[in-house]
CSV table of C-alpha atoms and ligand atoms in Angstrom, one decimal:
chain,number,residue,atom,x,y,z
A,1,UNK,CA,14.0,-2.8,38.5
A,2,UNK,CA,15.3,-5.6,36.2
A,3,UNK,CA,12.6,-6.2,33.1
A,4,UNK,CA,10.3,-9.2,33.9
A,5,UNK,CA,9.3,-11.5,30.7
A,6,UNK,CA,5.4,-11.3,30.4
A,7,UNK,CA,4.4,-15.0,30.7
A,8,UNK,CA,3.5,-16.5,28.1
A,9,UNK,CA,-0.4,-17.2,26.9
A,10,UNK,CA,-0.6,-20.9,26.4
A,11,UNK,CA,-1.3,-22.1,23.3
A,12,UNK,CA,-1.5,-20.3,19.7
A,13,UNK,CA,0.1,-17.4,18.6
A,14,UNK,CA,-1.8,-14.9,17.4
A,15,UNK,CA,-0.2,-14.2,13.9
A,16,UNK,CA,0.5,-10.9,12.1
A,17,UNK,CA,-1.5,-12.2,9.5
A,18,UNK,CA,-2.7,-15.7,8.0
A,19,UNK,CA,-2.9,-16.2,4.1
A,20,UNK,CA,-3.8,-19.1,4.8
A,21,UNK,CA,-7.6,-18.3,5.8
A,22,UNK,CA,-7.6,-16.4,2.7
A,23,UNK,CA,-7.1,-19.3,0.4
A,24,UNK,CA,-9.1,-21.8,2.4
A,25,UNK,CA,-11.9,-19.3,1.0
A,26,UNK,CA,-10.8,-19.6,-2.3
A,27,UNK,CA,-8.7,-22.9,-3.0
A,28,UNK,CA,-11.4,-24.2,-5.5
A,29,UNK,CA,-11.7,-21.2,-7.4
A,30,UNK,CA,-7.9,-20.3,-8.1
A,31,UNK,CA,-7.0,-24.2,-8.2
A,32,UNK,CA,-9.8,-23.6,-11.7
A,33,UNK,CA,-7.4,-20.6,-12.8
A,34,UNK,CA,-4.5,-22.3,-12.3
A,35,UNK,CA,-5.6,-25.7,-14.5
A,36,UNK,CA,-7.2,-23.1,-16.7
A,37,UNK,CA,-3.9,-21.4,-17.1
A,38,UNK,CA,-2.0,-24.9,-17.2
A,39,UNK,CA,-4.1,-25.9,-20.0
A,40,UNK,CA,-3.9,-22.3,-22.3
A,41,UNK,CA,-0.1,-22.6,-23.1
A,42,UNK,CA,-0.3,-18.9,-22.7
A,43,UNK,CA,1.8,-17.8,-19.8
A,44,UNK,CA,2.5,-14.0,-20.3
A,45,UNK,CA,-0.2,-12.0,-21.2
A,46,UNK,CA,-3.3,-12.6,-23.0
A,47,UNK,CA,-7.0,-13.7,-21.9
A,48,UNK,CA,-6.3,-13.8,-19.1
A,49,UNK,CA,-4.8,-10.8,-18.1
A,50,UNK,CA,-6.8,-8.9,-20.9
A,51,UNK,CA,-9.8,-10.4,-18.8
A,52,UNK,CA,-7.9,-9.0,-15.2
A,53,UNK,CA,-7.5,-5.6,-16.0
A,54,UNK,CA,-11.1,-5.1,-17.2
A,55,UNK,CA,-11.7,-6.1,-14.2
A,56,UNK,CA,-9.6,-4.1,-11.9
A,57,UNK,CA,-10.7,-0.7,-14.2
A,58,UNK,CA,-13.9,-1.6,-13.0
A,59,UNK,CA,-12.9,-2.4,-9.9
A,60,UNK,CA,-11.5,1.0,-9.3
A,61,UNK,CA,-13.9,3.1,-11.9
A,62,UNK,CA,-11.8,3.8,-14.7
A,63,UNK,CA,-11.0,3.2,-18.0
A,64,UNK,CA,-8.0,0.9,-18.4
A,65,UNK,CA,-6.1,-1.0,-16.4
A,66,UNK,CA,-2.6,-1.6,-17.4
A,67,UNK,CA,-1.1,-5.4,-15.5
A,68,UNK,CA,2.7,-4.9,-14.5
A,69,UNK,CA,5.0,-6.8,-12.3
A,70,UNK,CA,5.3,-5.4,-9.7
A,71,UNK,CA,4.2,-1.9,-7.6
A,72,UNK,CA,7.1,-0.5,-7.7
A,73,UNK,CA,7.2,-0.7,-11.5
A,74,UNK,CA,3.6,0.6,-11.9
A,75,UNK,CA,5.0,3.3,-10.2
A,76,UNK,CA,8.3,3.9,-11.9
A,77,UNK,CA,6.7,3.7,-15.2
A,78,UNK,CA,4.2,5.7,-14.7
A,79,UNK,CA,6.6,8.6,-13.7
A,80,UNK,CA,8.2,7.6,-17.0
A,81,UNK,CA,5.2,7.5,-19.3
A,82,UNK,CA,4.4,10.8,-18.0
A,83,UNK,CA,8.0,12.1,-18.9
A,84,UNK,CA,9.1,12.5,-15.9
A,85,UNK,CA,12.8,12.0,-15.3
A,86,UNK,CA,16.3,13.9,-15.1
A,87,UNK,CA,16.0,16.9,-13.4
A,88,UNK,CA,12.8,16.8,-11.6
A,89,UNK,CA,11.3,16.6,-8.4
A,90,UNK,CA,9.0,14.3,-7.3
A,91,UNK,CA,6.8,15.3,-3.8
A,92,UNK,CA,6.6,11.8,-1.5
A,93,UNK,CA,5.6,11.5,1.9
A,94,UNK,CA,8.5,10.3,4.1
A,95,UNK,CA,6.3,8.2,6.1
A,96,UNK,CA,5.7,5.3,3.0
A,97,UNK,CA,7.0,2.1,1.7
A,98,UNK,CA,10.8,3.1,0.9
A,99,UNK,CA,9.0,1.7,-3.1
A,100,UNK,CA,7.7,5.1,-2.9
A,101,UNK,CA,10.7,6.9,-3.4
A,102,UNK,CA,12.8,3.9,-5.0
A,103,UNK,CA,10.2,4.5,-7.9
A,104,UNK,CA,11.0,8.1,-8.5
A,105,UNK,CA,14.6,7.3,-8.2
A,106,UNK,CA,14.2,4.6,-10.6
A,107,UNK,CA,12.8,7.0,-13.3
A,108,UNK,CA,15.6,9.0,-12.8
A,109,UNK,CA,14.2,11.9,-10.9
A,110,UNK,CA,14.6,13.1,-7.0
A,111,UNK,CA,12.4,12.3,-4.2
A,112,UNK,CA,11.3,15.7,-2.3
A,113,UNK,CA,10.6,14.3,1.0
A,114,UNK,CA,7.5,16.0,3.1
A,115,UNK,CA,6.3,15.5,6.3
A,116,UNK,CA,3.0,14.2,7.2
A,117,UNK,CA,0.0,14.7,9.4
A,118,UNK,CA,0.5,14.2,13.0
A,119,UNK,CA,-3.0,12.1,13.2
A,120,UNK,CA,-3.3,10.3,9.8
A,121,UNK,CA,0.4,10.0,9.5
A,122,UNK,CA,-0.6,10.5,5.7
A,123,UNK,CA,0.3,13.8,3.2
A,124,UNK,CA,-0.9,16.8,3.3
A,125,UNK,CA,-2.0,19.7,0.9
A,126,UNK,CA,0.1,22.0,2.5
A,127,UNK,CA,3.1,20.0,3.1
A,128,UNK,CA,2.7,20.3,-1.0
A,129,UNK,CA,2.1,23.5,-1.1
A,130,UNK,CA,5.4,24.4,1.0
A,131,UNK,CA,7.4,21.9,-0.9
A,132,UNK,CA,6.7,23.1,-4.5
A,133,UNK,CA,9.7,24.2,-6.4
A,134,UNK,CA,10.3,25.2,-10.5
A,135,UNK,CA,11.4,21.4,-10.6
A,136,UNK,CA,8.3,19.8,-9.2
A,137,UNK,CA,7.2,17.5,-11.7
A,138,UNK,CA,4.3,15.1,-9.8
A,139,UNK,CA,3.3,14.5,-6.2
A,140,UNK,CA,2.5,11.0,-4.9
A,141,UNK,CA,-0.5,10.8,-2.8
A,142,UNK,CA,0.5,7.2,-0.9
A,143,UNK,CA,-2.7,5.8,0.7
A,144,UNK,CA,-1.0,4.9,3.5
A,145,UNK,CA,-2.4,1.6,5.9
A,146,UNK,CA,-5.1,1.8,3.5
A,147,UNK,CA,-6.7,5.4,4.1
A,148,UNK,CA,-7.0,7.7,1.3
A,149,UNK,CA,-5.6,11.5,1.6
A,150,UNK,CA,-7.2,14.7,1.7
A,151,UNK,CA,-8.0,14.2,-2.0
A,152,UNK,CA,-9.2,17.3,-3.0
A,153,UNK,CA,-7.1,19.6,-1.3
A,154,UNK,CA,-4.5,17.6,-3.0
A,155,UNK,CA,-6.2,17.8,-6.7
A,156,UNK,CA,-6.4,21.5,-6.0
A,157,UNK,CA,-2.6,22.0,-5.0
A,158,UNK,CA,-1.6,19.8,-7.9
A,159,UNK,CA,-3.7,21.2,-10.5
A,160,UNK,CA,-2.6,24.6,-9.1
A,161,UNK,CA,0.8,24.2,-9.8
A,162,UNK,CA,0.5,22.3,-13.3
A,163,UNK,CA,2.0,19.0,-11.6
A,164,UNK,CA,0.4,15.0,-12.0
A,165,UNK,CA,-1.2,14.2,-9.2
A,166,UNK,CA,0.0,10.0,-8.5
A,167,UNK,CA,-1.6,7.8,-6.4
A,168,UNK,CA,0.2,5.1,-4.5
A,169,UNK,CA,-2.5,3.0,-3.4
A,170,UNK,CA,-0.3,-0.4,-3.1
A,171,UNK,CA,-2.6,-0.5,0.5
A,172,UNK,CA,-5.3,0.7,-0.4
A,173,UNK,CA,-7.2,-1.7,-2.7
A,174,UNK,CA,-11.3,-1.4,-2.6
A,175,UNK,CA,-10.8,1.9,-0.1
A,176,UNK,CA,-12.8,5.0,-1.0
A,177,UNK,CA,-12.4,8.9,-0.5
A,178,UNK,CA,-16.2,10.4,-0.3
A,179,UNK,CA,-17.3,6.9,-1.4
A,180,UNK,CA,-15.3,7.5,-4.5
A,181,UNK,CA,-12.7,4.4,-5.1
A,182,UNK,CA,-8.6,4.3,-4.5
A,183,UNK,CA,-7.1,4.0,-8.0
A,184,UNK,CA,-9.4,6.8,-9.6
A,185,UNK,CA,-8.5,10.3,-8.3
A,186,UNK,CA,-4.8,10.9,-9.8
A,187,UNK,CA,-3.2,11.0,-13.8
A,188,UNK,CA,-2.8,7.3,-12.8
A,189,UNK,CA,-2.8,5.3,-9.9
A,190,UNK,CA,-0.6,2.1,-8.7
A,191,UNK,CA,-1.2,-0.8,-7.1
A,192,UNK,CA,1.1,-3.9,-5.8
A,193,UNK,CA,-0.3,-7.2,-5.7
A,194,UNK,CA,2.2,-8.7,-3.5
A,195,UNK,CA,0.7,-11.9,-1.7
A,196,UNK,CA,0.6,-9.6,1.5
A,197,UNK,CA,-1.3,-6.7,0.1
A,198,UNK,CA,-5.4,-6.5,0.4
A,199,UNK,CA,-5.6,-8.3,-2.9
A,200,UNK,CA,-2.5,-10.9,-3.4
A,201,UNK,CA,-1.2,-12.7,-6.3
A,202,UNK,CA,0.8,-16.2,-5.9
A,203,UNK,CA,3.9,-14.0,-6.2
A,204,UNK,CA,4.7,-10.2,-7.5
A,205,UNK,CA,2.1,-8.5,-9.7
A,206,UNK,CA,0.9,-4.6,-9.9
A,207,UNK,CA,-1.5,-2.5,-12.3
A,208,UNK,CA,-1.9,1.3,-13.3
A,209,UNK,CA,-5.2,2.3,-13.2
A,210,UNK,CA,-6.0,5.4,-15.4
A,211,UNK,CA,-8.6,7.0,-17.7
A,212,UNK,CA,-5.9,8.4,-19.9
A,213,UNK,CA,-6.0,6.1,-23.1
A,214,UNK,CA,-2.9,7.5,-24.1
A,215,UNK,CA,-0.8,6.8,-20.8
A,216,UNK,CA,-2.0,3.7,-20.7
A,217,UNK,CA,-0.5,2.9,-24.2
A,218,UNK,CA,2.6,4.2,-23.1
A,219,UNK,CA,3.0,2.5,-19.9
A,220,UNK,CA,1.8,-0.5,-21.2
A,221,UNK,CA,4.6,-0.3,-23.9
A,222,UNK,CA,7.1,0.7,-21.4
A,223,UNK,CA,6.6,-2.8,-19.7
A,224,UNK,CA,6.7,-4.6,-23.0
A,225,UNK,CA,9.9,-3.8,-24.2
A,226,UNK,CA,9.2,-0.7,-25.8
A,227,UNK,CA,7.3,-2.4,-28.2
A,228,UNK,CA,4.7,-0.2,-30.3
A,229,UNK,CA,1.0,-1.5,-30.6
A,230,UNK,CA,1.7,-1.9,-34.2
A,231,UNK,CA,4.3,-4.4,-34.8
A,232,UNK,CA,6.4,-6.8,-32.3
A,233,UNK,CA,9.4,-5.4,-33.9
A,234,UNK,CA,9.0,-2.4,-33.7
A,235,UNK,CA,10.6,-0.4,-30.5
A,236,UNK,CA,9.8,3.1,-30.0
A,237,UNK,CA,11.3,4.1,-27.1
A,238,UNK,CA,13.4,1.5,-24.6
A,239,UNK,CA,11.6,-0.2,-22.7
A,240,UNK,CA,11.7,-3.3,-19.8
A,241,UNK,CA,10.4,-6.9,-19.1
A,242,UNK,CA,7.5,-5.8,-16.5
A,243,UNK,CA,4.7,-7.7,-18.3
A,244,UNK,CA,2.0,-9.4,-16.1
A,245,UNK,CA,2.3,-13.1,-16.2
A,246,UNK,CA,-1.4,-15.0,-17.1
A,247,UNK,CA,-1.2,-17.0,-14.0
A,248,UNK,CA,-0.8,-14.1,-11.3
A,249,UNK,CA,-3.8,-12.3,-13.3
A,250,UNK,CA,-6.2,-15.4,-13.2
A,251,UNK,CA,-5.5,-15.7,-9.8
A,252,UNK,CA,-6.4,-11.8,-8.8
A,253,UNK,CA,-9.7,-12.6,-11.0
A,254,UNK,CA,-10.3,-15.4,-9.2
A,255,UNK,CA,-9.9,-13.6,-5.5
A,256,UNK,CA,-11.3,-10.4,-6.7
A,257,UNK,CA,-15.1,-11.0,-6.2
A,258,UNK,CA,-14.3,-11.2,-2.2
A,259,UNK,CA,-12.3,-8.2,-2.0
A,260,UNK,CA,-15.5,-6.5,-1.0
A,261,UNK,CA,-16.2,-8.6,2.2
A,262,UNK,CA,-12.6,-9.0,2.8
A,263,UNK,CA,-12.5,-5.3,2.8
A,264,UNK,CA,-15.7,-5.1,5.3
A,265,UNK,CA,-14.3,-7.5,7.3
A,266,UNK,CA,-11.2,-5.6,8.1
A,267,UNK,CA,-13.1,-3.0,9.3
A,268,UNK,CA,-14.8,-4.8,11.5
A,269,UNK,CA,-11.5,-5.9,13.1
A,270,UNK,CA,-10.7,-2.4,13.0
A,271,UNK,CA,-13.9,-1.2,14.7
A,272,UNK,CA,-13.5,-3.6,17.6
A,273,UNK,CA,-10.1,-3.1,17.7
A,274,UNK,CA,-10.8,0.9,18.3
A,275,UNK,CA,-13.5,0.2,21.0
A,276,UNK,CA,-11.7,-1.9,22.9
A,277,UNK,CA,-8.5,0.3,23.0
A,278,UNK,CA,-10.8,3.8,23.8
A,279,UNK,CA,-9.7,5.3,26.3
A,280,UNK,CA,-6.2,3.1,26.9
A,281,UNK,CA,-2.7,5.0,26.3
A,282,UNK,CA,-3.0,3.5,22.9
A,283,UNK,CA,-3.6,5.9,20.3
A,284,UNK,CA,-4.6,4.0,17.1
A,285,UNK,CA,-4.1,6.4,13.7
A,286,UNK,CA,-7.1,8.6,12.8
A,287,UNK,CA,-9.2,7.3,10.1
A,288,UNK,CA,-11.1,10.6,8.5
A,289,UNK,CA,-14.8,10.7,8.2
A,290,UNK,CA,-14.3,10.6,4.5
A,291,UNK,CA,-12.3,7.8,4.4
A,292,UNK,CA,-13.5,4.6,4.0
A,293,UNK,CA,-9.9,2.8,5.0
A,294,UNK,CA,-9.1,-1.0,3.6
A,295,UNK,CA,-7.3,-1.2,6.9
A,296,UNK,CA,-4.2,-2.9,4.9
A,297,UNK,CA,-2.8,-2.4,8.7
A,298,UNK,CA,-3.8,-1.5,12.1
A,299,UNK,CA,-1.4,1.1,13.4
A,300,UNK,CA,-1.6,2.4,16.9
A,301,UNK,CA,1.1,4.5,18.6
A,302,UNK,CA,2.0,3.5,22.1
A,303,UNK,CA,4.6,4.4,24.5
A,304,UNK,CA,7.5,2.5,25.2
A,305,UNK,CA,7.1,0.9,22.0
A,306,UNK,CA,9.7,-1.6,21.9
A,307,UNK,CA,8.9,-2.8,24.9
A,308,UNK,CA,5.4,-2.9,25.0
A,309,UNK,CA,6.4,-4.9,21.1
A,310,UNK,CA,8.7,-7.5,23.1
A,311,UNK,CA,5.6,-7.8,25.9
A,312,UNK,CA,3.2,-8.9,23.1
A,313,UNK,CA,5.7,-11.3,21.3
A,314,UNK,CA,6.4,-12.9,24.9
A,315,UNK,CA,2.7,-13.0,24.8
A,316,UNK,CA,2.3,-15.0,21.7
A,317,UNK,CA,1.0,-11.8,19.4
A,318,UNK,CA,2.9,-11.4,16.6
A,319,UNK,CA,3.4,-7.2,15.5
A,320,UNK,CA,4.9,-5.4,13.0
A,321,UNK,CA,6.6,-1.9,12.6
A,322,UNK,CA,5.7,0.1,9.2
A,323,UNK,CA,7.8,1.9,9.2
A,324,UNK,CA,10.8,1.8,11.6
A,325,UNK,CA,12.6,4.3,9.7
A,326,UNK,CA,11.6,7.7,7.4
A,327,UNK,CA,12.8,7.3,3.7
A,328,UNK,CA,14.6,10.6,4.5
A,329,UNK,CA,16.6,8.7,7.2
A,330,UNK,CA,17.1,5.4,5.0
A,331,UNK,CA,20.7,5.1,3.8
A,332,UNK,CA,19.7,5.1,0.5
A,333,UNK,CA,18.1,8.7,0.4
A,334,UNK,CA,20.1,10.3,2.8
A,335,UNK,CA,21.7,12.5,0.2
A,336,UNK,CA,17.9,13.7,-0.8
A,337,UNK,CA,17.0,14.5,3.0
A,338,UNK,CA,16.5,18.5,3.5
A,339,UNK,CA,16.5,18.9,7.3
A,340,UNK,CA,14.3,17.4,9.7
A,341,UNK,CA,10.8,16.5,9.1
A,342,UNK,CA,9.3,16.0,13.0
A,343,UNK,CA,6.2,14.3,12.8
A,344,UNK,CA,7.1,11.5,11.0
A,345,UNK,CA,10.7,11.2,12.7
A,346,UNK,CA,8.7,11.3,16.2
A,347,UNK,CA,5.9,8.6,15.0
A,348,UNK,CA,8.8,6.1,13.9
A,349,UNK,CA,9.1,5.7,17.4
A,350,UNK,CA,6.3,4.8,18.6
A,351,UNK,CA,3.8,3.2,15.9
A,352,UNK,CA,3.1,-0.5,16.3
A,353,UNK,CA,0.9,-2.6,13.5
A,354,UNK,CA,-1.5,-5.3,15.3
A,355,UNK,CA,-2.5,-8.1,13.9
A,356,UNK,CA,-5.1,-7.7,10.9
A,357,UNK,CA,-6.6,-9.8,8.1
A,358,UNK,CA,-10.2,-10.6,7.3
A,359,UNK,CA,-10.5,-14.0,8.8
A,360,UNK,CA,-8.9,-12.5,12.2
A,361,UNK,CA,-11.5,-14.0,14.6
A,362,UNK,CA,-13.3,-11.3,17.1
A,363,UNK,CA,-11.6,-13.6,20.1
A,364,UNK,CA,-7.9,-13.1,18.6
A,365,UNK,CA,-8.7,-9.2,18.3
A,366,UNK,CA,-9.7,-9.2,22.3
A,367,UNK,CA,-6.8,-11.7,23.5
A,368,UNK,CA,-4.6,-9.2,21.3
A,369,UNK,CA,-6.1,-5.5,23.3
A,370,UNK,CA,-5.9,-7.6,26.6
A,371,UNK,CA,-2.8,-8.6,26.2
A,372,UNK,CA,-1.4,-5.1,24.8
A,373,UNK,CA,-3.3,-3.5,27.9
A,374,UNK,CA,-1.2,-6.1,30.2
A,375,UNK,CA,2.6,-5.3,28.5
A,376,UNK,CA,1.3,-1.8,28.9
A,377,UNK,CA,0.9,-1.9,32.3
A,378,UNK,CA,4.3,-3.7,32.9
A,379,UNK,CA,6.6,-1.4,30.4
A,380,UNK,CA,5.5,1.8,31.7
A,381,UNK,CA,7.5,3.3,34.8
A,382,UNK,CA,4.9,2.9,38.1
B,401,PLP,C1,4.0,-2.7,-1.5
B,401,PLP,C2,4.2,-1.3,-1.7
B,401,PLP,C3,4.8,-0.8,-2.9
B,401,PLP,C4,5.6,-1.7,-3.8
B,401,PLP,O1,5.0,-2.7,-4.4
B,401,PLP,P1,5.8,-4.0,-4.9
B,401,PLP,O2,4.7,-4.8,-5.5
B,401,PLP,O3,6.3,-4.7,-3.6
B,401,PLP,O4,6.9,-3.6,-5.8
B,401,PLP,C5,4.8,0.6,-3.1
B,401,PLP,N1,4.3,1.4,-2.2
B,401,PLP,C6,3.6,1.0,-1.1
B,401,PLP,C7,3.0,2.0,-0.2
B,401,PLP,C8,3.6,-0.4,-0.8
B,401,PLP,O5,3.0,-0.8,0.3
């Protein structure tokens, strides 16, 4: 039978998410920051981001915070500032960010791709375990969609094997493990501030969080050109330009104090989202009991996905796919792939991100299960 278009809803679409919302919450405060910044003739560093990273170490319950460009350099410097590099082997879930692994390559070491758990869709301690060799420098616990990993069993397996234990908690911003925040379980963890992450600058932006004084010198030095603490001049190792710009750090400080009901909020969309769809073919991912998810997305896994994905745009509701293809099966790590890693390779296929952002109203989250319930019902054989 030929495919018939779902009719389209009339009126809005429903969008993957709306940044918009997020500033109309904010506008008076960051528009502040920004004539603040204007005004300081300080445009790289300084007060401001001095001011920013206190906040994020408390934020996340550390002791420093360390302001970087970008994710992807908190996490490639971090590797680096830890000394790892040539030679080594750094454990990454294949199900992440294709950052993940571009860090590790960055630092000159190898991604060991593991698979992942066939609920969570996150790493586990004994995908570790099992992928442990002489080379293993660090594992990177990636807090995927926003949900923290077995924690523990990963300290243990870490700690067991005398490797850093990493945290990649670009999603994961104001989640907890046991109550205990993202940011403060590994050597060092890394965020993104991206302007689509849970807590977005006006452009790129990323911190290391850590309660290692010394690796936060390092890294921090890293990003400055290798410069030592003691003299501008004076370059002890070589370094980069990944030095967090004042405006991008006034304007995190300025959002930050809503990350907490953002956060809550999420869930809430979350929550309704998983009562409407109980008991439907839709299988969102499993959220652990200790987890206290920030919910960066929504995945579910359906069948037919692409289908079922052209359904809802036909519908008006805007989806996403994270991630369409394992890091193992990019084109860019082929040559680090060793054999097939199943779970992850079978959940490309069928996970689907709804829309989610705080502001999502609780009549968006129902037209959004209605109208996946309806391009169910016409994309699965009768
Ligand atoms: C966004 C992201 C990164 C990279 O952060 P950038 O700021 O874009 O460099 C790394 N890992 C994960 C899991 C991410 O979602």
């Amino acid at each position: 039978m030929p495919e018939v278009p779902a009719t389209p809803v009339a009126g809005s679409r429903v969008p993957f998410l709306d940044l918009g919302a997020a500033h109309a919450e904010v506008a008076s405060d960051v528009e502040a920051a920004w004539a603040r910044v204007w005004g300081s003739g300080r445009y790289v560093g300084g007060a401001e981001v001095e001011h920013f990273e206190q906040a994020w170490a408390h934020q996340c319950g550390t002791c420093h915070a360390v302001g970087v460009a970008n994710g992807t350099d908190a996490l490639h410097l971090t590797l680096r500032a830890l000394g790892v590099g040539r030679g080594d082997e750094v454990i990454v879930p294949t199900n992440t960010f294709v950052a993940t692994a571009g860090a590790v390559s960055l630092a000159g070491a190898t991604p060991r791709f593991v698979d992942v758990d066939p609920d969570t869709l996150l790493i586990t301690p004994a995908a570790v375990e099992a992928a442990l060799t002489a080379r293993t420098a660090a594992v990177i616990a990636v807090h995927l969609y926003g949900q923290l990993p077995e924690m523990e069993g990963l300290a243990r397996v870490a700690a067991r094997a005398g490797i850093a234990l990493i945290e990649d908690a670009a999603q994961a911003h104001g989640a907890t493990w046991r109550g205990q925040p993202a940011g403060s379980f590994g050597v060092a963890a890394c965020f993104s501030f991206y302007p689509g992450k849970n807590l977005g600058a006006l452009g790129d932006a990323g911190a290391v969080t850590t309660d290692d004084a010394s690796l936060a010198r390092r890294i921090r030095s890293l990003a400055d050109h290798g410069r030592s603490a003691r003299s501008k001049h004076e370059h002890v190792v070589p370094g980069i330009n990944s030095r967090l710009d004042a405006l991008q750090a006034a304007v995190l400080a300025a959002k930050l104090p809503r990350l907490g009901s953002w956060t809550r909020a999420r869930q809430d969309v979350a929550e309704r989202y998983r009562r409407a769809l109980d008991g439907s073919a839709v299988r969102p991912v499993a959220v652990r009991p200790e987890a206290g998810s920030a919910y960066h997305l929504f995945v579910v896994r359906v069948p037919e996905r692409d289908r079922v994905r052209a359904r809802l745009d036909a519908a008006g509701i805007d989806t996403g796919i994270h991630y369409p293809v394992p890091c193992h099966r990019t084109p860019a790590f082929l040559r680090h792939a060793c054999g097939p890693l199943p779970v992850a390779e079978a959940a490309a296929g069928e996970i689907l991100s709804l829309p989610i952002y705080p502001q999502l109203p609780a009549s968006e989250v129902d037209r959004v299960c209605t109208a996946l319930e309806a391009a169910l019902a016409g994309a699965l054989p009768a």
